[in-house]
């Protein structure tokens, strides 16, 4: 196997892992992996195939990372309890207690 073939296999595996992780492996979503397999079996320019697959893998991982960040920064959620917990930890780290005003 040449270097280009090894790179193609690595990119193909990374793409399938990303699809399985972020999209799923249910039967209703099987068409995603089937399409990827068909595209990799076509005789396209290998460098074009590798670039396209690695770009798609990067995009798929980035979209889901961005989605996770949005959920973690969700402004609609009441953050007062989390803020109180953070203030208690900060105060406790220097040996103090929060005043009653900040106690829940």
Short mmCIF file of N, CA, C and O in Angstrom, two decimals:
data_model
loop_
_atom_site.label_atom_id
_atom_site.label_comp_id
_atom_site.label_asym_id
_atom_site.label_seq_id
_atom_site.Cartn_x
_atom_site.Cartn_y
_atom_site.Cartn_z
N UNK A 1 0.84 -1.19 0.00
CA UNK A 1 0.00 0.00 0.00
C UNK A 1 0.88 1.24 0.00
O UNK A 1 1.81 1.35 0.78
N UNK A 2 0.52 2.18 -0.83
CA UNK A 2 1.29 3.41 -0.89
C UNK A 2 0.86 4.40 0.17
O UNK A 2 -0.13 4.20 0.89
N UNK A 3 1.61 5.47 0.28
CA UNK A 3 1.31 6.51 1.27
C UNK A 3 -0.05 7.13 1.00
O UNK A 3 -0.82 7.40 1.93
N UNK A 4 -0.36 7.33 -0.27
CA UNK A 4 -1.64 7.94 -0.63
C UNK A 4 -2.79 7.02 -0.24
O UNK A 4 -3.83 7.48 0.23
N UNK A 5 -2.62 5.72 -0.41
CA UNK A 5 -3.66 4.76 -0.04
C UNK A 5 -3.88 4.75 1.47
O UNK A 5 -5.02 4.69 1.94
N UNK A 6 -2.79 4.79 2.23
CA UNK A 6 -2.91 4.83 3.69
C UNK A 6 -3.62 6.09 4.16
O UNK A 6 -4.43 6.05 5.09
N UNK A 7 -3.31 7.20 3.51
CA UNK A 7 -3.96 8.46 3.87
C UNK A 7 -5.45 8.39 3.55
O UNK A 7 -6.29 8.84 4.33
N UNK A 8 -5.79 7.79 2.42
CA UNK A 8 -7.19 7.66 2.03
C UNK A 8 -7.94 6.80 3.04
O UNK A 8 -9.06 7.14 3.45
N UNK A 9 -7.34 5.69 3.45
CA UNK A 9 -7.98 4.80 4.43
C UNK A 9 -8.17 5.52 5.76
O UNK A 9 -9.22 5.41 6.40
N UNK A 10 -7.17 6.28 6.18
CA UNK A 10 -7.26 7.02 7.45
C UNK A 10 -8.39 8.05 7.41
O UNK A 10 -9.18 8.15 8.34
N UNK A 11 -8.46 8.78 6.31
CA UNK A 11 -9.51 9.80 6.18
C UNK A 11 -10.89 9.14 6.11
O UNK A 11 -11.84 9.60 6.74
N UNK A 12 -10.99 8.03 5.40
CA UNK A 12 -12.25 7.28 5.29
C UNK A 12 -12.71 6.81 6.66
O UNK A 12 -13.87 6.96 7.02
N UNK A 13 -11.80 6.26 7.44
CA UNK A 13 -12.15 5.78 8.78
C UNK A 13 -12.56 6.94 9.69
O UNK A 13 -13.53 6.83 10.45
N UNK A 14 -11.84 8.05 9.62
CA UNK A 14 -12.20 9.21 10.45
C UNK A 14 -13.58 9.74 10.09
O UNK A 14 -14.35 10.13 10.96
N UNK A 15 -13.89 9.75 8.80
CA UNK A 15 -15.20 10.22 8.35
C UNK A 15 -16.30 9.29 8.85
O UNK A 15 -17.32 9.75 9.35
N UNK A 16 -16.09 7.99 8.73
CA UNK A 16 -17.10 7.05 9.21
C UNK A 16 -17.28 7.15 10.72
O UNK A 16 -18.41 7.07 11.22
N UNK A 17 -16.20 7.34 11.46
CA UNK A 17 -16.31 7.51 12.91
C UNK A 17 -17.13 8.74 13.26
O UNK A 17 -17.96 8.72 14.17
N UNK A 18 -16.86 9.85 12.55
CA UNK A 18 -17.60 11.09 12.82
C UNK A 18 -19.07 10.93 12.51
O UNK A 18 -19.93 11.39 13.26
N UNK A 19 -19.38 10.26 11.41
CA UNK A 19 -20.79 10.05 11.04
C UNK A 19 -21.46 9.16 12.07
O UNK A 19 -22.58 9.44 12.51
N UNK A 20 -20.81 8.09 12.48
CA UNK A 20 -21.41 7.19 13.48
C UNK A 20 -21.60 7.90 14.81
O UNK A 20 -22.59 7.69 15.50
N UNK A 21 -20.65 8.74 15.19
CA UNK A 21 -20.73 9.44 16.48
C UNK A 21 -21.79 10.52 16.49
O UNK A 21 -22.57 10.63 17.43
N UNK A 22 -21.84 11.32 15.43
CA UNK A 22 -22.70 12.50 15.44
C UNK A 22 -24.05 12.28 14.77
O UNK A 22 -25.01 12.97 15.10
N UNK A 23 -24.14 11.38 13.84
CA UNK A 23 -25.40 11.15 13.14
C UNK A 23 -26.09 9.92 13.68
O UNK A 23 -27.28 9.91 13.90
N UNK A 24 -25.34 8.86 13.90
CA UNK A 24 -25.91 7.64 14.45
C UNK A 24 -25.79 6.47 13.50
O UNK A 24 -25.40 6.61 12.34
N UNK A 25 -26.15 5.29 14.03
CA UNK A 25 -26.02 4.07 13.22
C UNK A 25 -27.36 3.36 13.05
O UNK A 25 -27.39 2.21 12.63
N UNK A 26 -28.46 4.03 13.38
CA UNK A 26 -29.76 3.42 13.23
C UNK A 26 -30.02 3.10 11.75
O UNK A 26 -29.42 3.69 10.86
N UNK A 27 -30.93 2.20 11.53
CA UNK A 27 -31.25 1.77 10.16
C UNK A 27 -31.77 2.94 9.32
O UNK A 27 -31.50 3.03 8.13
N UNK A 28 -32.51 3.86 9.94
CA UNK A 28 -33.05 5.00 9.21
C UNK A 28 -31.96 5.98 8.77
O UNK A 28 -32.18 6.80 7.88
N UNK A 29 -30.77 5.88 9.38
CA UNK A 29 -29.67 6.79 9.04
C UNK A 29 -28.55 6.07 8.31
O UNK A 29 -27.47 6.62 8.11
N UNK A 30 -28.81 4.87 7.89
CA UNK A 30 -27.80 4.04 7.22
C UNK A 30 -27.39 4.63 5.87
O UNK A 30 -26.27 4.40 5.40
N UNK A 31 -28.26 5.41 5.26
CA UNK A 31 -27.96 5.95 3.94
C UNK A 31 -26.75 6.89 3.95
O UNK A 31 -26.09 7.07 2.94
N UNK A 32 -26.44 7.49 5.11
CA UNK A 32 -25.25 8.35 5.20
C UNK A 32 -23.97 7.54 4.98
O UNK A 32 -23.12 7.90 4.17
N UNK A 33 -23.85 6.44 5.72
CA UNK A 33 -22.65 5.61 5.58
C UNK A 33 -22.60 4.91 4.23
O UNK A 33 -21.52 4.73 3.66
N UNK A 34 -23.77 4.54 3.70
CA UNK A 34 -23.80 3.92 2.37
C UNK A 34 -23.31 4.89 1.30
O UNK A 34 -22.54 4.52 0.40
N UNK A 35 -23.74 6.15 1.40
CA UNK A 35 -23.31 7.16 0.43
C UNK A 35 -21.80 7.38 0.51
O UNK A 35 -21.12 7.47 -0.52
N UNK A 36 -21.26 7.46 1.73
CA UNK A 36 -19.82 7.67 1.89
C UNK A 36 -19.05 6.51 1.29
O UNK A 36 -18.05 6.70 0.59
N UNK A 37 -19.51 5.29 1.55
CA UNK A 37 -18.83 4.11 1.01
C UNK A 37 -18.87 4.12 -0.51
O UNK A 37 -17.85 3.84 -1.17
N UNK A 38 -20.00 4.46 -1.09
CA UNK A 38 -20.11 4.52 -2.56
C UNK A 38 -19.17 5.57 -3.13
O UNK A 38 -18.52 5.33 -4.15
N UNK A 39 -19.10 6.72 -2.50
CA UNK A 39 -18.24 7.80 -3.01
C UNK A 39 -16.76 7.42 -2.93
O UNK A 39 -15.99 7.75 -3.82
N UNK A 40 -16.37 6.72 -1.89
CA UNK A 40 -14.98 6.32 -1.78
C UNK A 40 -14.62 5.20 -2.76
O UNK A 40 -13.47 5.04 -3.11
N UNK A 41 -15.60 4.44 -3.18
CA UNK A 41 -15.33 3.36 -4.14
C UNK A 41 -15.28 3.87 -5.57
O UNK A 41 -14.75 3.19 -6.45
N UNK A 42 -15.84 5.03 -5.82
CA UNK A 42 -15.77 5.61 -7.16
C UNK A 42 -14.32 5.94 -7.48
O UNK A 42 -13.52 6.23 -6.60
N UNK A 43 -14.01 5.95 -8.74
CA UNK A 43 -12.63 6.24 -9.15
C UNK A 43 -12.49 7.73 -9.46
O UNK A 43 -12.39 8.12 -10.60
N UNK A 44 -12.51 8.52 -8.42
CA UNK A 44 -12.27 9.95 -8.55
C UNK A 44 -10.80 10.22 -8.30
O UNK A 44 -10.03 9.34 -7.93
N UNK A 45 -10.42 11.44 -8.48
CA UNK A 45 -9.06 11.86 -8.16
C UNK A 45 -8.85 11.66 -6.66
O UNK A 45 -9.58 12.23 -5.85
N UNK A 46 -7.88 10.83 -6.25
CA UNK A 46 -7.70 10.53 -4.82
C UNK A 46 -7.46 11.77 -3.95
O UNK A 46 -7.97 11.85 -2.84
N UNK A 47 -6.71 12.74 -4.45
CA UNK A 47 -6.46 13.93 -3.63
C UNK A 47 -7.74 14.73 -3.43
O UNK A 47 -7.97 15.29 -2.35
N UNK A 48 -8.59 14.77 -4.46
CA UNK A 48 -9.86 15.47 -4.34
C UNK A 48 -10.75 14.76 -3.32
O UNK A 48 -11.39 15.39 -2.49
N UNK A 49 -10.76 13.45 -3.37
CA UNK A 49 -11.56 12.64 -2.46
C UNK A 49 -11.09 12.83 -1.02
O UNK A 49 -11.90 13.00 -0.11
N UNK A 50 -9.78 12.83 -0.82
CA UNK A 50 -9.22 12.99 0.53
C UNK A 50 -9.55 14.37 1.07
O UNK A 50 -9.96 14.51 2.22
N UNK A 51 -9.36 15.40 0.26
CA UNK A 51 -9.64 16.77 0.72
C UNK A 51 -11.12 16.95 1.06
O UNK A 51 -11.45 17.55 2.09
N UNK A 52 -11.99 16.44 0.21
CA UNK A 52 -13.42 16.57 0.44
C UNK A 52 -13.83 15.83 1.71
O UNK A 52 -14.57 16.37 2.54
N UNK A 53 -13.33 14.63 1.89
CA UNK A 53 -13.70 13.84 3.07
C UNK A 53 -13.15 14.45 4.35
O UNK A 53 -13.85 14.51 5.37
N UNK A 54 -11.92 14.92 4.33
CA UNK A 54 -11.36 15.52 5.55
C UNK A 54 -12.06 16.84 5.87
O UNK A 54 -12.30 17.14 7.05
N UNK A 55 -12.43 17.61 4.85
CA UNK A 55 -13.19 18.85 5.09
C UNK A 55 -14.56 18.54 5.69
O UNK A 55 -15.02 19.22 6.61
N UNK A 56 -15.22 17.52 5.17
CA UNK A 56 -16.54 17.15 5.68
C UNK A 56 -16.44 16.64 7.11
O UNK A 56 -17.27 16.97 7.96
N UNK A 57 -15.42 15.85 7.40
CA UNK A 57 -15.21 15.35 8.77
C UNK A 57 -14.99 16.51 9.73
O UNK A 57 -15.58 16.56 10.81
N UNK A 58 -14.16 17.45 9.33
CA UNK A 58 -13.89 18.63 10.15
C UNK A 58 -15.16 19.43 10.38
O UNK A 58 -15.45 19.86 11.49
N UNK A 59 -15.95 19.61 9.33
CA UNK A 59 -17.19 20.37 9.44
C UNK A 59 -18.17 19.67 10.37
O UNK A 59 -18.78 20.29 11.24
N UNK A 60 -18.31 18.36 10.21
CA UNK A 60 -19.25 17.60 11.04
C UNK A 60 -18.86 17.67 12.51
O UNK A 60 -19.70 17.94 13.38
N UNK A 61 -17.59 17.48 12.81
CA UNK A 61 -17.12 17.56 14.19
C UNK A 61 -17.29 18.98 14.74
O UNK A 61 -17.67 19.17 15.90
N UNK A 62 -17.01 19.98 13.91
CA UNK A 62 -17.12 21.38 14.35
C UNK A 62 -18.55 21.78 14.64
O UNK A 62 -18.83 22.49 15.61
N UNK A 63 -19.48 21.33 13.80
CA UNK A 63 -20.89 21.65 14.02
C UNK A 63 -21.36 21.10 15.35
O UNK A 63 -22.03 21.78 16.13
N UNK A 64 -20.99 19.86 15.63
CA UNK A 64 -21.45 19.26 16.88
C UNK A 64 -20.73 19.84 18.10
O UNK A 64 -21.33 19.96 19.17
N UNK A 65 -19.49 20.24 17.94
CA UNK A 65 -18.79 20.91 19.03
C UNK A 65 -19.45 22.28 19.29
O UNK A 65 -19.65 22.67 20.45
N UNK A 66 -19.80 22.98 18.24
CA UNK A 66 -20.47 24.27 18.37
C UNK A 66 -21.83 24.11 19.05
O UNK A 66 -22.20 24.90 19.92
N UNK A 67 -22.55 23.06 18.68
CA UNK A 67 -23.84 22.78 19.29
C UNK A 67 -23.69 22.51 20.78
O UNK A 67 -24.47 23.02 21.59
N UNK A 68 -22.67 21.75 21.16
CA UNK A 68 -22.42 21.49 22.58
C UNK A 68 -22.08 22.77 23.33
O UNK A 68 -22.52 22.97 24.46
N UNK A 69 -21.31 23.65 22.69
CA UNK A 69 -20.99 24.93 23.32
C UNK A 69 -22.24 25.78 23.51
O UNK A 69 -22.41 26.42 24.55
N UNK A 70 -23.11 25.79 22.51
CA UNK A 70 -24.34 26.57 22.64
C UNK A 70 -25.19 26.06 23.79
O UNK A 70 -25.77 26.85 24.54
N UNK A 71 -25.28 24.74 23.94
CA UNK A 71 -26.04 24.19 25.06
C UNK A 71 -25.39 24.54 26.39
O UNK A 71 -26.07 24.80 27.37
N UNK A 72 -24.06 24.54 26.45
CA UNK A 72 -23.40 24.85 27.71
C UNK A 72 -23.53 26.33 28.08
O UNK A 72 -23.47 26.68 29.25
N UNK A 73 -23.70 27.20 27.09
CA UNK A 73 -23.87 28.63 27.34
C UNK A 73 -25.32 29.08 27.25
O UNK A 73 -25.59 30.26 27.06
N UNK A 74 -26.23 28.16 27.38
CA UNK A 74 -27.65 28.45 27.19
C UNK A 74 -28.09 29.56 28.15
O UNK A 74 -28.08 29.41 29.36
N UNK A 75 -28.49 30.67 27.59
CA UNK A 75 -28.88 31.83 28.38
C UNK A 75 -30.30 31.67 28.92
O UNK A 75 -30.64 32.22 29.95
N UNK A 76 -31.12 30.89 28.26
CA UNK A 76 -32.51 30.72 28.69
C UNK A 76 -32.62 29.94 29.99
O UNK A 76 -33.63 30.00 30.67
N UNK A 77 -31.60 29.22 30.36
CA UNK A 77 -31.61 28.44 31.59
C UNK A 77 -31.30 29.36 32.77
O UNK A 77 -30.45 30.24 32.67
N UNK A 78 -31.98 29.13 33.89
CA UNK A 78 -31.74 29.93 35.10
C UNK A 78 -30.35 29.57 35.64
O UNK A 78 -30.11 28.46 36.07
N UNK A 79 -29.43 30.53 35.61
CA UNK A 79 -28.05 30.30 36.00
C UNK A 79 -27.77 30.73 37.44
O UNK A 79 -26.63 30.70 37.88
N UNK A 80 -28.80 31.11 38.19
CA UNK A 80 -28.55 31.64 39.53
C UNK A 80 -27.97 30.58 40.45
O UNK A 80 -27.09 30.87 41.26
N UNK A 81 -28.44 29.34 40.35
CA UNK A 81 -27.91 28.29 41.21
C UNK A 81 -26.44 27.99 40.87
O UNK A 81 -25.62 27.81 41.77
N UNK A 82 -26.15 27.98 39.59
CA UNK A 82 -24.75 27.75 39.18
C UNK A 82 -23.85 28.90 39.66
O UNK A 82 -22.74 28.68 40.11
N UNK A 83 -24.36 30.12 39.58
CA UNK A 83 -23.59 31.28 40.02
C UNK A 83 -23.37 31.23 41.53
O UNK A 83 -22.27 31.51 42.01
N UNK A 84 -24.39 30.84 42.28
CA UNK A 84 -24.25 30.71 43.73
C UNK A 84 -23.22 29.66 44.09
O UNK A 84 -22.40 29.85 44.99
N UNK A 85 -23.25 28.54 43.39
CA UNK A 85 -22.28 27.48 43.64
C UNK A 85 -20.86 27.96 43.35
O UNK A 85 -19.93 27.70 44.11
N UNK A 86 -20.69 28.71 42.29
CA UNK A 86 -19.37 29.25 41.94
C UNK A 86 -18.90 30.24 43.00
O UNK A 86 -17.73 30.21 43.40
N UNK A 87 -19.80 31.10 43.47
CA UNK A 87 -19.44 32.06 44.51
C UNK A 87 -19.07 31.35 45.81
O UNK A 87 -18.12 31.73 46.49
N UNK A 88 -19.81 30.30 46.17
CA UNK A 88 -19.50 29.54 47.39
C UNK A 88 -18.12 28.90 47.28
O UNK A 88 -17.35 28.91 48.24
N UNK A 89 -17.83 28.31 46.13
CA UNK A 89 -16.52 27.68 45.95
C UNK A 89 -15.40 28.72 46.02
O UNK A 89 -14.36 28.47 46.62
N UNK A 90 -15.64 29.88 45.43
CA UNK A 90 -14.62 30.95 45.48
C UNK A 90 -14.39 31.42 46.90
O UNK A 90 -13.25 31.62 47.33
N UNK A 91 -15.48 31.61 47.63
CA UNK A 91 -15.35 32.06 49.01
C UNK A 91 -14.70 30.99 49.88
O UNK A 91 -13.84 31.29 50.71
N UNK A 92 -15.07 29.74 49.67
CA UNK A 92 -14.51 28.65 50.47
C UNK A 92 -13.03 28.46 50.19
O UNK A 92 -12.28 28.03 51.06
N UNK A 93 -12.60 28.79 48.99
CA UNK A 93 -11.19 28.60 48.65
C UNK A 93 -10.27 29.52 49.46
O UNK A 93 -9.10 29.23 49.62
N UNK A 94 -10.81 30.62 49.97
CA UNK A 94 -10.01 31.51 50.82
C UNK A 94 -10.47 31.46 52.27
O UNK A 94 -10.11 32.32 53.08
N UNK A 95 -11.31 30.48 52.62
CA UNK A 95 -11.73 30.27 54.00
C UNK A 95 -12.87 31.15 54.46
O UNK A 95 -13.02 31.40 55.65
N UNK A 96 -13.66 31.66 53.56
CA UNK A 96 -14.79 32.52 53.92
C UNK A 96 -16.11 31.82 53.61
O UNK A 96 -16.15 30.82 52.91
N UNK A 97 -17.20 32.42 54.13
CA UNK A 97 -18.54 31.95 53.81
C UNK A 97 -19.30 33.10 53.16
O UNK A 97 -19.05 34.27 53.47
N UNK A 98 -20.24 32.76 52.31
CA UNK A 98 -21.05 33.81 51.69
C UNK A 98 -21.99 34.43 52.69
O UNK A 98 -22.50 33.74 53.59
N UNK A 99 -22.26 35.73 52.57
CA UNK A 99 -23.27 36.36 53.42
C UNK A 99 -24.65 35.77 53.15
O UNK A 99 -24.86 35.14 52.12
N UNK A 100 -25.58 35.97 54.04
CA UNK A 100 -26.94 35.43 53.90
C UNK A 100 -27.63 35.92 52.63
O UNK A 100 -28.52 35.26 52.12
N UNK A 101 -27.26 37.08 52.14
CA UNK A 101 -27.87 37.63 50.94
C UNK A 101 -27.67 36.68 49.77
O UNK A 101 -28.56 36.48 48.94
N UNK A 102 -26.52 36.03 49.68
CA UNK A 102 -26.23 35.14 48.57
C UNK A 102 -26.61 33.69 48.84
O UNK A 102 -26.54 32.87 47.96
N UNK A 103 -27.00 33.39 50.07
CA UNK A 103 -27.40 32.01 50.37
C UNK A 103 -28.74 31.72 49.72
O UNK A 103 -29.62 32.56 49.67
N UNK A 104 -28.89 30.51 49.25
CA UNK A 104 -30.13 30.14 48.56
C UNK A 104 -31.25 29.91 49.55
O UNK A 104 -31.12 29.61 50.66
#
